[in-house]
Structure formats: C-alpha cells, structure tokens
Amino acid sequence: MAERHFKYVILGGGVAAGYAAREFAKLGLNPGELAIISKEAVAPYERPALSKGYLFPQGAARLPGFYVCVGSGGERLLPEWYTEKGIELILGTEIVKADLGSKSLISTSGEIFKYDTLIISTGSTVVKLSDFGVQGADAKNIFYLREIEDADNLYAAIQAKKDGKAVIVGGGYIGLELGAALKVNNLDVTMVYPEPWCMPRLFTAGIAAFYEGYYANKGIKIVKGTVAVGFDSDTNGEVTAVRLKDGRVLEADIVVVGVGGRPLISLFKGQLEEEKGGIKTDSFFRTSIPDVYAVGDVATFPLKLFGEQRRVEHVDHARKSAEQAVKAIRSAEQDAPIEEYDYLPYFYSRAFDLSWQFYGDNDGDTVLFGDNDPTSTSPKFGTYWIKDGKVVGVFLEHGTPEENSLIAKVARLQPAVQDIQQLEKQGLAFASDI
Ligand code: FAD
C-alpha cells in the first residue's frame, strides 16, 4: 500500500484544522510540508453555519461562502488557497488506525500517512438514539447534524416535507437553533426535552423562560419532562410519529435529534493520557506523547483563569487552540518561548432575530437584569454569575458589539460585587463602569 510522509499532519478537517493551516502559512511553510486529512469531502468550513444560515428558506449560506476563516472576520480559505500554499488537502479519507509509536496513520483503504508532528483535531460526533436502543430510531427522516452532508440531507427533507410536522428531540442550543430553522421553513414544530427548561447546562430558569416564551409566541410547541422512547414509520421506512415516555404520541414527518456529542478520541485509546473525557494537554496543546498535539473539541487543557483542566466544545476555542498549537510547534523548532494559553470561554448562539453571547463560567449565584419579557418589542437582558464575591460569568441577549466587549471584559477581570441588589438594578451599567 502507498505510504506518504509529511512534516506536519493535521488529522481532521474541521474548524481547528482550517485555523491551524492559516497559522502555519502565516509563520512560514514550505510547499509539501503540511497535509490535512479529513473524512469530509470539502475543505475546512465554519461548522456553526450548518444549524443557522445553511437552513434558511431564502438566501441560504452555501460554500464557498463560509469556508474558514470568515467566522472570525478573516480571509476565506478557498480550496485554491491551500493549493497556492502547497498544503495538501486529503479529503474524503477516514483514518481508522493511528499508531503514535511509529508515527503512522492508516486510512480505510489502507493508505499509510507518516508524520513528524501530528495535530489531532478530530472534533466530536453526535450521540445517537440508536446507541441507547431506542426502538425505531433508524427510520428515514430522523436526522442528526454534525457535518455538511447531514445538513444537505436535512435541507432536502425540509424541501420534500413542505408544511409538514417536525419534532426536535433535545433542548440544547442545537435543538433551539434547529427548532427556529424549521419554523422559518414553515414546518409545524414541536420540541421535546426531559429537563425542566431548555439549555440547562448554561441557562438559568430566568434566562430559559424568555426563550421558551419567545418560541411559544412563534408557534413552537414545547413538551418538557419526558423523552422519546420510540418511533413509528410507514411502509417506506419513513418516520411518522415519535412516542414519548409519558404515553403521548407526536406526529412527525421530520425528526431532528440533538442530544449531545462526544469527542472522537477512540483512535488513540491507550496511547495518550486522557482527562475529563478528552485528550489531556498542557497550555501549548502538547499531549503526553512528544510531537503529538490535540486541539479543539478533543483537548482537555489547563483553563488558566479558573485554575483547572477543562474541555471546551465551542468554535472560538477551536480557532484559538489551533493557533496556539501551531505557534508552539514553530517556537519549539526555533527554541523561542511563547505565552501559555489563557482562554476566556466564549459561546454564542443565534436563532430567529435573537442573538446571545456568554463569557466566563456559569458557576455560583445568579443575578438576572433587564427586560426578559418574551412579548416585549425590544427585549434585552442578561445574567451575572457570582462566585466567592466576584463576577465570574456574564450572559447577554441582544447586546451591541460594544456591549458584548464590555461583558467579555467583566468576565475576564472578575470584579468584586459588594451589593447583589445594587447589581441587579445597575444591570449593564455595572459592566460599563469596569
Ligand atoms: P470539527 O469542526 O468537528 O472538525 C472535526 C473534523 O475531523 C471533521 O471534519 C471530521 O470529519 C474529521 N474527522 C473526525 N474523525 C476523523 C477520522 N478518523 N479521519 C478523518 N477525519 C476525521 N460552537 C459555538 O461556539 N457556537 C455555535 O453557534 C456553534 N454552532 C454549532 C452548530 C453545529 C451544527 C455544530 C455541529 C457545532 C456547533 N458549534 C458551535 C460547535 C463548534 O462547531 C465546534 O466546537 C467546532 O467545530 C470544533 O472544532 P474542531 O476542529 O475541534 O472539530
């Protein structure tokens, strides 16, 4: 079988891979030194677009519009860009075996790729209901969303089932974004999730009440406190209904499941040190094996601001960790030290005409401020998280770019709070004064 060798190999062709390639090019790269190996058939793109603009009924986002690095306001890396830089895109190629001892990766077709330095950026995969043996979960028109191919299949079903019924299983940000996307495509949408409110991993009851009220006003039905336990399908194998644990049955032409993800690290089991479900790294994204780095969703790294190891599944970290790893690789070659990674967690979501940002940590007591009435014509509200007398996290819906910068600054500086009631009254003004 063919064997190829590259100085640098990036395994996985998602968000982190694209930003790593740009950083390599920025720091100087000889043609033929770098290869990106990806299971996907297209060059790295901004994955968050898949649950947002990609599904718009009009003017939907399509490649080449959202190749990396447009998401951070940078130059779009078209496939030609990689060619110009002499970076090899090895697409549609799944690596099924990794032998870190002999520095080799082996693809489905048996091709061997050797490297001097490896960056692992395999990201996450979706958790499937069939993994838990949910009856009928392999019916047609039950969708998951991770890669562009999934988004194409969902888009085709939306066209085929115009004005039909859609059930969204899961109340996380993917569920919320997809609920909105299917509603704007004129489907009759019901969302189902077991928790007492949506996005409980981040939202407080007060934050969630706004979004649930807003979605209800848009005509989306929300069923809480129960789960899907089975699916019915017709003679073509297409889903027709979702059976809930509480006995209810929801008619469905399309089902979209967003019940979580898990990092893709099984290729390296027993070869690399793991922590908190990811590959353990230091502040330079070096793993426990020399010349092997891990970035993006798969890395469990030291989050300096909070003094602990964390894994972060957000696009901003995918971009920044990739840049940090490449800086570290190049600086090690030149024996020039670089700064440790000092990340401020940042997460955002957009749906309908809503848009929120969150910075920091959602730990401790909370203070809700502003107008979170879902029927308001200009809702604008936020939440501070306070731990040990300091603000450690801030959420804001409908913030301007300036206001979002202010809340980021607060989360980074962690100012002390003297009076909680005063903070509630001050709201955003507190952030302006920092
Ligand atoms: P990915 O971008 O997932 O890339 C991993 C790549 O590795 C993929 O190309 C995959 O095919 C490839 N791969 C995996 N295994 C192999 C293998 N064995 N062989 C070859 N190739 C392989 N984050 C936010 O902060 N805000 C958002 O609004 C937001 N929206 C999102 C919407 C959707 C629909 C999804 C799925 C994610 C969203 N995220 C969002 C999360 C964000 O996209 C991820 O955190 C980010 O993409 C992680 O980057 P990554 O490079 O680590 O992994």
Coordinates of C-alpha atoms and ligand atoms in Angstrom, one line a residue:
M1 CA 0.0 0.0 0.0
A2 CA 1.0 3.6 -0.7
E3 CA 3.0 5.3 2.0
R4 CA 3.3 9.1 2.2
H5 CA 5.3 11.3 4.6
F6 CA 4.6 14.9 5.7
K7 CA 6.5 17.1 8.2
Y8 CA 3.1 18.1 9.7
V9 CA -0.2 16.3 9.6
I10 CA -3.5 17.7 10.8
L11 CA -5.9 14.9 11.4
G12 CA -9.5 16.1 11.0
G13 CA -10.5 18.9 8.6
G14 CA -12.9 21.0 10.6
V15 CA -12.7 24.4 12.2
A16 CA -9.5 23.9 14.1
A17 CA -7.8 22.4 11.1
G18 CA -8.5 25.5 9.0
Y19 CA -7.3 27.9 11.6
A20 CA -4.1 25.8 12.2
A21 CA -3.4 25.8 8.4
R22 CA -3.7 29.6 8.3
E23 CA -1.3 30.0 11.3
F24 CA 1.2 27.6 9.6
A25 CA 1.0 29.7 6.5
K26 CA 1.4 32.9 8.5
L27 CA 4.5 31.6 10.3
G28 CA 6.1 30.3 7.0
L29 CA 5.7 26.9 5.4
N30 CA 7.4 25.2 2.6
P31 CA 5.2 23.5 -0.1
G32 CA 4.6 19.9 0.6
E33 CA 5.3 20.1 4.4
L34 CA 1.7 20.1 5.6
A35 CA -1.3 17.8 4.9
I36 CA -4.8 17.9 6.3
I37 CA -6.6 14.5 6.3
S38 CA -10.3 14.7 6.6
K39 CA -13.3 12.3 6.4
E40 CA -15.3 15.2 4.9
A41 CA -15.3 15.8 1.2
V42 CA -14.8 19.6 1.5
A43 CA -12.1 21.9 2.8
P44 CA -12.5 23.2 6.4
Y45 CA -15.5 25.4 6.9
E46 CA -17.3 27.2 9.8
R47 CA -19.4 24.4 11.3
P48 CA -21.8 26.7 13.2
A49 CA -23.3 27.9 9.9
L50 CA -24.9 24.4 9.4
S51 CA -27.6 25.0 12.0
K52 CA -28.2 28.6 11.1
G53 CA -27.8 30.2 7.7
Y54 CA -27.4 26.9 5.9
L55 CA -31.1 26.1 6.5
F56 CA -32.6 29.5 5.6
P57 CA -35.5 29.2 3.2
Q58 CA -34.1 32.1 1.1
G59 CA -30.5 33.1 0.6
A60 CA -29.2 30.1 2.4
A61 CA -25.4 30.1 3.2
R62 CA -23.5 27.7 0.8
L63 CA -19.9 27.0 0.2
P64 CA -17.7 28.8 -0.8
G65 CA -19.3 31.5 1.4
F66 CA -18.4 30.0 4.8
Y67 CA -15.1 28.3 4.4
V68 CA -12.8 29.2 7.4
C69 CA -11.7 31.8 8.4
V70 CA -14.7 34.1 7.7
G71 CA -16.2 33.3 11.1
S72 CA -13.5 35.3 12.9
G73 CA -13.6 38.1 10.2
G74 CA -10.6 36.7 8.3
E75 CA -9.8 35.8 4.7
R76 CA -11.8 32.9 3.3
L77 CA -9.6 29.9 2.8
L78 CA -10.9 28.6 -0.5
P79 CA -9.5 25.2 -1.8
E80 CA -7.2 27.2 -4.1
W81 CA -5.6 28.9 -1.1
Y82 CA -4.4 25.5 0.1
T83 CA -3.0 24.7 -3.3
E84 CA -1.2 28.1 -3.5
K85 CA 0.4 27.5 -0.2
G86 CA 1.4 23.9 -1.1
I87 CA -0.8 22.5 1.7
E88 CA -2.3 19.1 0.7
L89 CA -6.0 18.6 1.4
I90 CA -6.5 14.8 1.6
L91 CA -10.3 14.8 1.6
G92 CA -12.9 12.0 1.8
T93 CA -10.3 10.0 3.7
E94 CA -11.1 8.4 7.1
I95 CA -8.3 7.4 9.3
V96 CA -9.2 4.1 11.0
K97 CA -5.9 3.3 12.8
A98 CA -3.3 5.5 14.5
D99 CA 0.0 4.2 15.7
L100 CA 1.6 7.0 17.5
G101 CA 4.7 4.9 18.3
S102 CA 5.6 4.5 14.6
K103 CA 4.1 8.0 13.8
S104 CA 1.7 6.5 11.2
L105 CA -2.0 6.9 10.4
I106 CA -3.8 4.3 8.2
S107 CA -6.9 5.1 6.2
T108 CA -9.9 2.9 5.3
S109 CA -8.3 2.0 2.0
G110 CA -5.0 1.0 3.8
E111 CA -3.0 4.1 2.8
I112 CA -0.3 4.9 5.3
F113 CA 0.4 8.5 6.3
K114 CA 3.6 9.2 8.2
Y115 CA 4.3 12.4 10.1
D116 CA 7.0 14.1 12.1
T117 CA 4.4 16.2 14.0
L118 CA 0.7 15.4 14.4
I119 CA -2.1 17.8 15.3
I120 CA -5.3 15.9 16.4
S121 CA -8.4 17.8 15.5
T122 CA -11.0 15.1 15.1
G123 CA -13.7 17.1 16.9
S124 CA -16.9 15.5 18.2
T125 CA -19.6 13.2 16.9
V126 CA -23.3 13.1 17.8
V127 CA -24.8 10.9 20.4
K128 CA -27.4 8.8 18.6
L129 CA -30.7 7.5 20.0
S130 CA -29.9 4.1 18.4
D131 CA -26.9 3.9 20.7
F132 CA -29.4 3.5 23.6
G133 CA -31.5 1.1 21.6
V134 CA -34.5 3.5 21.2
Q135 CA -37.0 1.5 19.2
G136 CA -37.4 2.6 15.5
A137 CA -34.6 5.2 15.8
D138 CA -33.1 4.1 12.4
A139 CA -36.2 5.2 10.5
K140 CA -35.8 7.5 7.5
N141 CA -36.1 11.3 8.0
I142 CA -34.6 11.1 11.5
F143 CA -31.7 13.5 11.4
Y144 CA -28.6 14.4 13.3
L145 CA -26.4 17.4 12.5
R146 CA -22.7 17.5 12.6
E147 CA -21.3 17.6 9.1
I148 CA -22.2 19.3 5.8
E149 CA -23.6 16.1 4.4
D150 CA -26.0 15.9 7.3
A151 CA -27.1 19.5 6.7
D152 CA -27.7 18.7 2.9
N153 CA -29.8 15.7 3.8
L154 CA -31.9 17.7 6.3
Y155 CA -32.3 20.5 3.8
A156 CA -33.6 18.1 1.2
A157 CA -36.1 16.6 3.7
I158 CA -37.3 20.2 4.5
Q159 CA -38.0 20.7 0.8
A160 CA -39.7 17.3 0.4
K161 CA -41.9 17.8 3.5
K162 CA -43.0 21.4 3.0
D163 CA -45.6 22.5 5.6
G164 CA -45.2 19.2 7.4
K165 CA -44.7 18.4 11.0
A166 CA -41.3 18.4 12.7
V167 CA -40.3 17.1 16.1
I168 CA -37.0 18.3 17.7
V169 CA -35.6 15.9 20.3
G170 CA -33.3 17.8 22.7
G171 CA -33.4 21.2 24.2
G172 CA -29.8 22.3 23.9
Y173 CA -28.5 25.0 21.6
I174 CA -28.6 22.7 18.5
G175 CA -32.3 21.9 19.3
L176 CA -33.1 25.6 19.8
E177 CA -31.4 26.7 16.6
L178 CA -32.9 23.8 14.6
G179 CA -36.4 24.4 16.1
A180 CA -36.2 28.0 14.8
A181 CA -34.7 27.0 11.4
L182 CA -37.5 24.5 10.8
K183 CA -40.2 27.0 11.9
V184 CA -38.9 29.7 9.5
N185 CA -39.2 27.0 6.8
N186 CA -42.9 26.8 7.7
L187 CA -42.9 23.4 9.4
D188 CA -45.2 22.8 12.4
V189 CA -42.5 22.4 15.1
T190 CA -42.7 20.6 18.5
M191 CA -39.7 20.4 20.8
V192 CA -39.3 17.6 23.4
Y193 CA -36.8 17.5 26.2
P194 CA -36.6 15.9 29.6
E195 CA -35.3 18.8 31.7
P196 CA -37.4 21.4 33.4
W197 CA -36.2 24.1 31.0
C198 CA -34.1 24.4 27.8
M199 CA -30.3 24.5 27.8
P200 CA -30.0 23.8 31.5
R201 CA -26.2 23.4 31.1
L202 CA -26.0 27.1 30.7
F203 CA -29.4 28.8 31.1
T204 CA -30.9 29.6 34.4
A205 CA -34.7 29.3 34.8
G206 CA -35.0 33.0 34.3
I207 CA -33.0 33.0 31.0
A208 CA -34.8 29.9 29.7
A209 CA -38.2 31.4 30.5
F210 CA -37.6 34.1 27.9
Y211 CA -36.6 31.7 25.1
E212 CA -39.4 29.3 25.8
G213 CA -41.9 32.2 25.9
Y214 CA -40.4 33.6 22.7
Y215 CA -40.6 30.2 20.9
A216 CA -44.2 29.7 22.1
N217 CA -45.1 33.1 20.6
K218 CA -43.6 31.9 17.3
G219 CA -46.0 28.9 17.4
I220 CA -43.4 26.3 18.5
K221 CA -44.9 23.7 20.9
I222 CA -42.7 22.7 23.8
V223 CA -43.1 19.4 25.6
K224 CA -40.9 19.1 28.8
G225 CA -40.1 16.5 31.4
T226 CA -40.3 13.5 29.0
V227 CA -38.2 11.7 26.4
A228 CA -38.6 9.9 23.1
V229 CA -38.8 6.2 23.6
G230 CA -39.7 5.0 20.2
F231 CA -40.5 6.0 16.6
D232 CA -43.2 4.7 14.2
S233 CA -42.6 4.6 10.4
D234 CA -44.6 3.8 7.3
T235 CA -44.1 1.1 4.7
N236 CA -41.4 3.2 3.0
G237 CA -39.5 3.2 6.3
E238 CA -40.1 7.0 6.8
V239 CA -40.8 8.2 10.3
T240 CA -44.5 9.1 11.0
A241 CA -44.6 9.6 14.8
V242 CA -42.5 10.0 18.0
R243 CA -43.6 8.0 21.0
L244 CA -42.9 9.7 24.4
K245 CA -42.3 8.1 27.7
D246 CA -45.3 9.8 29.2
G247 CA -47.5 8.0 26.7
R248 CA -48.1 10.8 24.3
V249 CA -47.6 10.3 20.5
L250 CA -46.4 13.2 18.3
E251 CA -47.0 13.0 14.6
A252 CA -43.8 13.7 12.6
D253 CA -42.6 14.0 9.0
I254 CA -39.1 15.0 10.1
V255 CA -37.3 14.4 13.4
V256 CA -34.1 16.1 14.3
V257 CA -32.2 14.8 17.3
G258 CA -29.8 17.0 19.2
V259 CA -29.0 15.2 22.4
G260 CA -25.3 15.9 22.8
G261 CA -21.9 15.0 21.4
R262 CA -18.8 13.1 22.4
P263 CA -15.2 13.8 21.4
L264 CA -13.7 11.5 18.8
I265 CA -10.6 10.1 20.6
S266 CA -11.1 6.3 20.3
L267 CA -8.3 6.1 17.7
F268 CA -5.8 7.0 20.4
K269 CA -7.2 4.8 23.3
G270 CA -4.3 3.5 25.4
Q271 CA -1.7 5.6 23.6
L272 CA -2.4 9.1 25.0
E273 CA -3.2 10.3 28.5
E274 CA -6.8 11.3 28.8
E275 CA -8.7 13.5 31.3
K276 CA -12.3 14.5 31.7
G277 CA -13.3 12.7 28.5
G278 CA -10.7 14.3 26.3
I279 CA -7.0 14.1 25.4
K280 CA -5.0 15.7 28.2
T281 CA -2.8 18.6 27.0
D282 CA -0.7 21.3 28.5
S283 CA -1.1 25.1 27.8
F284 CA 0.6 24.6 24.4
F285 CA -1.7 21.7 23.4
R286 CA 1.1 19.2 23.7
T287 CA -0.2 15.7 24.6
S288 CA 1.5 13.1 26.7
I289 CA 3.5 11.9 23.6
P290 CA 6.2 14.1 22.1
D291 CA 5.3 15.7 18.7
V292 CA 1.6 15.0 19.1
Y293 CA -0.8 17.9 19.8
A294 CA -4.5 17.9 20.3
V295 CA -6.8 20.9 19.8
G296 CA -10.5 22.0 19.6
D297 CA -13.2 19.8 21.0
V298 CA -10.9 16.8 21.8
A299 CA -8.4 18.7 24.0
T300 CA -8.7 18.8 27.8
F301 CA -6.4 21.8 28.6
P302 CA -5.5 24.0 31.5
L303 CA -8.0 26.8 31.7
K304 CA -5.7 29.2 33.5
L305 CA -8.5 31.7 34.5
F306 CA -10.3 29.0 36.5
G307 CA -7.2 27.0 37.6
E308 CA -8.4 23.7 36.3
Q309 CA -8.3 21.3 33.3
R310 CA -11.3 21.8 31.0
R311 CA -12.6 20.6 27.7
V312 CA -14.5 23.2 25.6
E313 CA -16.7 22.4 22.7
H314 CA -17.0 25.8 21.1
V315 CA -15.9 27.3 17.9
D316 CA -13.9 30.2 19.4
H317 CA -11.7 27.8 21.4
A318 CA -11.3 25.5 18.3
R319 CA -9.9 28.5 16.4
K320 CA -7.6 29.8 19.2
S321 CA -6.3 26.4 20.4
A322 CA -5.3 25.6 16.8
E323 CA -3.4 28.9 16.5
Q324 CA -1.7 28.3 19.9
A325 CA -0.6 24.7 19.0
V326 CA 0.9 25.9 15.7
K327 CA 2.7 28.8 17.4
A328 CA 4.0 26.2 20.0
I329 CA 5.2 23.8 17.3
R330 CA 7.1 26.6 15.4
S331 CA 8.5 28.2 18.5
A332 CA 9.8 24.8 19.7
E333 CA 11.6 24.4 16.4
Q334 CA 13.2 27.9 16.9
D335 CA 13.7 27.5 20.6
A336 CA 11.8 30.7 21.2
P337 CA 9.3 30.6 24.1
I338 CA 5.7 31.6 23.7
E339 CA 3.0 32.6 26.2
E340 CA 0.8 30.0 27.9
Y341 CA -2.8 29.7 26.6
D342 CA -5.0 31.9 28.7
Y343 CA -8.5 31.3 27.4
L344 CA -11.7 33.2 28.3
P345 CA -14.6 30.8 27.5
Y346 CA -16.9 32.4 24.9
F347 CA -20.0 30.9 23.5
Y348 CA -22.8 32.3 21.3
S349 CA -26.0 31.3 19.6
R350 CA -28.4 32.8 17.1
A351 CA -32.0 31.9 16.2
F352 CA -34.9 33.9 14.7
D353 CA -33.8 37.5 15.4
L354 CA -32.3 36.6 18.7
S355 CA -28.6 36.6 19.4
W356 CA -26.8 36.0 22.7
Q357 CA -23.3 35.8 23.9
F358 CA -21.8 34.3 27.1
Y359 CA -18.3 34.7 28.6
G360 CA -16.6 33.1 31.6
D361 CA -18.0 30.5 33.9
N362 CA -21.7 29.7 34.7
D363 CA -21.0 28.8 38.3
G364 CA -22.3 30.4 41.6
D365 CA -25.3 32.6 42.4
T366 CA -27.0 34.5 39.6
V367 CA -28.5 37.9 39.0
L368 CA -30.9 38.5 36.2
F369 CA -31.2 42.0 34.8
G370 CA -33.0 43.9 32.1
D371 CA -36.2 43.2 30.1
N372 CA -36.7 39.4 29.6
D373 CA -40.4 39.6 28.8
P374 CA -40.8 37.4 25.7
T375 CA -43.6 39.6 24.4
S376 CA -41.5 42.8 24.6
T377 CA -40.9 44.6 21.4
S378 CA -37.2 45.2 22.3
P379 CA -36.1 42.5 24.8
K380 CA -32.7 43.0 26.2
F381 CA -31.5 41.2 29.3
G382 CA -28.6 39.4 30.9
T383 CA -27.3 37.5 33.8
Y384 CA -24.3 37.7 36.0
W385 CA -22.8 34.6 37.8
I386 CA -21.2 35.5 41.1
K387 CA -18.8 33.2 42.9
D388 CA -16.8 34.0 46.1
G389 CA -18.0 37.6 45.8
K390 CA -16.7 38.0 42.2
V391 CA -18.5 38.1 38.9
V392 CA -17.2 35.0 37.0
G393 CA -19.6 34.8 34.1
V394 CA -21.9 37.1 32.0
F395 CA -24.7 36.3 29.6
L396 CA -26.3 39.0 27.3
E397 CA -29.2 38.8 24.8
H398 CA -29.4 41.4 22.1
G399 CA -26.1 43.1 23.0
T400 CA -24.4 45.5 20.6
P401 CA -20.8 44.7 19.7
E402 CA -19.6 47.3 22.3
E403 CA -21.8 45.8 25.0
N404 CA -20.6 42.3 24.2
S405 CA -17.0 43.6 24.5
L406 CA -17.9 45.0 27.9
I407 CA -19.3 41.8 29.3
A408 CA -16.2 39.9 28.0
K409 CA -14.1 42.4 29.9
V410 CA -16.1 41.8 33.1
A411 CA -15.8 38.0 32.8
R412 CA -12.0 38.4 32.2
L413 CA -11.4 40.8 35.1
Q414 CA -13.8 39.2 37.6
P415 CA -14.7 42.3 39.5
A416 CA -15.9 42.1 43.1
V417 CA -19.5 42.6 43.9
Q418 CA -20.4 44.5 47.1
D419 CA -24.2 44.5 46.8
I420 CA -26.2 42.0 44.8
Q421 CA -29.4 44.1 44.8
Q422 CA -27.5 47.1 43.5
L423 CA -26.0 44.9 40.8
E424 CA -29.5 43.8 39.7
K425 CA -30.6 47.5 39.5
Q426 CA -27.4 48.5 37.6
G427 CA -27.6 45.7 35.1
L428 CA -25.3 46.5 32.1
A429 CA -24.3 49.8 33.7
F430 CA -22.2 47.7 36.1
A431 CA -20.2 46.4 33.1
S432 CA -19.7 49.9 31.7
D433 CA -18.1 51.1 34.9
I434 CA -15.4 48.4 35.0
Ligands
FAD1 P1 -14.8 19.8 14.0 O1 -15.0 21.2 13.4 O2 -15.9 18.9 14.3 O3 -13.9 19.0 12.9 C1 -13.5 17.7 13.1 C2 -13.1 17.1 11.7 O4 -12.4 15.9 11.9 C3 -14.3 16.8 10.8 O5 -14.0 17.3 9.5 C4 -14.4 15.3 10.8 O6 -15.0 14.7 9.7 C5 -12.9 14.9 10.9 N1 -12.6 13.6 11.4 C6 -13.0 13.1 12.6 N2 -12.5 11.8 12.7 C7 -11.8 11.6 11.6 C8 -11.0 10.5 11.2 N3 -10.9 9.3 11.9 N4 -10.4 10.5 9.9 C9 -10.5 11.7 9.2 N5 -11.2 12.8 9.6 C10 -11.9 12.7 10.8 N6 -20.0 26.5 18.7 C11 -20.2 27.8 19.1 O7 -19.3 28.3 19.8 N7 -21.2 28.5 18.6 C12 -22.2 28.0 17.8 O8 -23.1 28.6 17.4 C13 -22.0 26.6 17.3 N8 -22.9 26.1 16.5 C14 -22.7 24.8 16.1 C15 -23.6 24.2 15.2 C16 -23.5 22.9 14.8 C17 -24.5 22.3 13.9 C18 -22.4 22.1 15.3 C19 -22.2 20.6 14.9 C20 -21.5 22.6 16.2 C21 -21.6 24.0 16.5 N9 -20.7 24.6 17.4 C22 -20.9 25.9 17.8 C23 -19.5 23.8 17.9 C24 -18.3 24.0 17.0 O9 -18.6 23.9 15.7 C25 -17.2 23.0 17.4 O10 -16.8 23.3 18.7 C26 -16.0 23.1 16.5 O11 -16.4 22.8 15.1 C27 -14.9 22.2 16.9 O12 -13.8 22.3 16.0 P2 -12.9 21.0 15.8 O13 -12.0 21.4 14.7 O14 -12.4 20.5 17.1 O15 -13.9 19.9 15.3

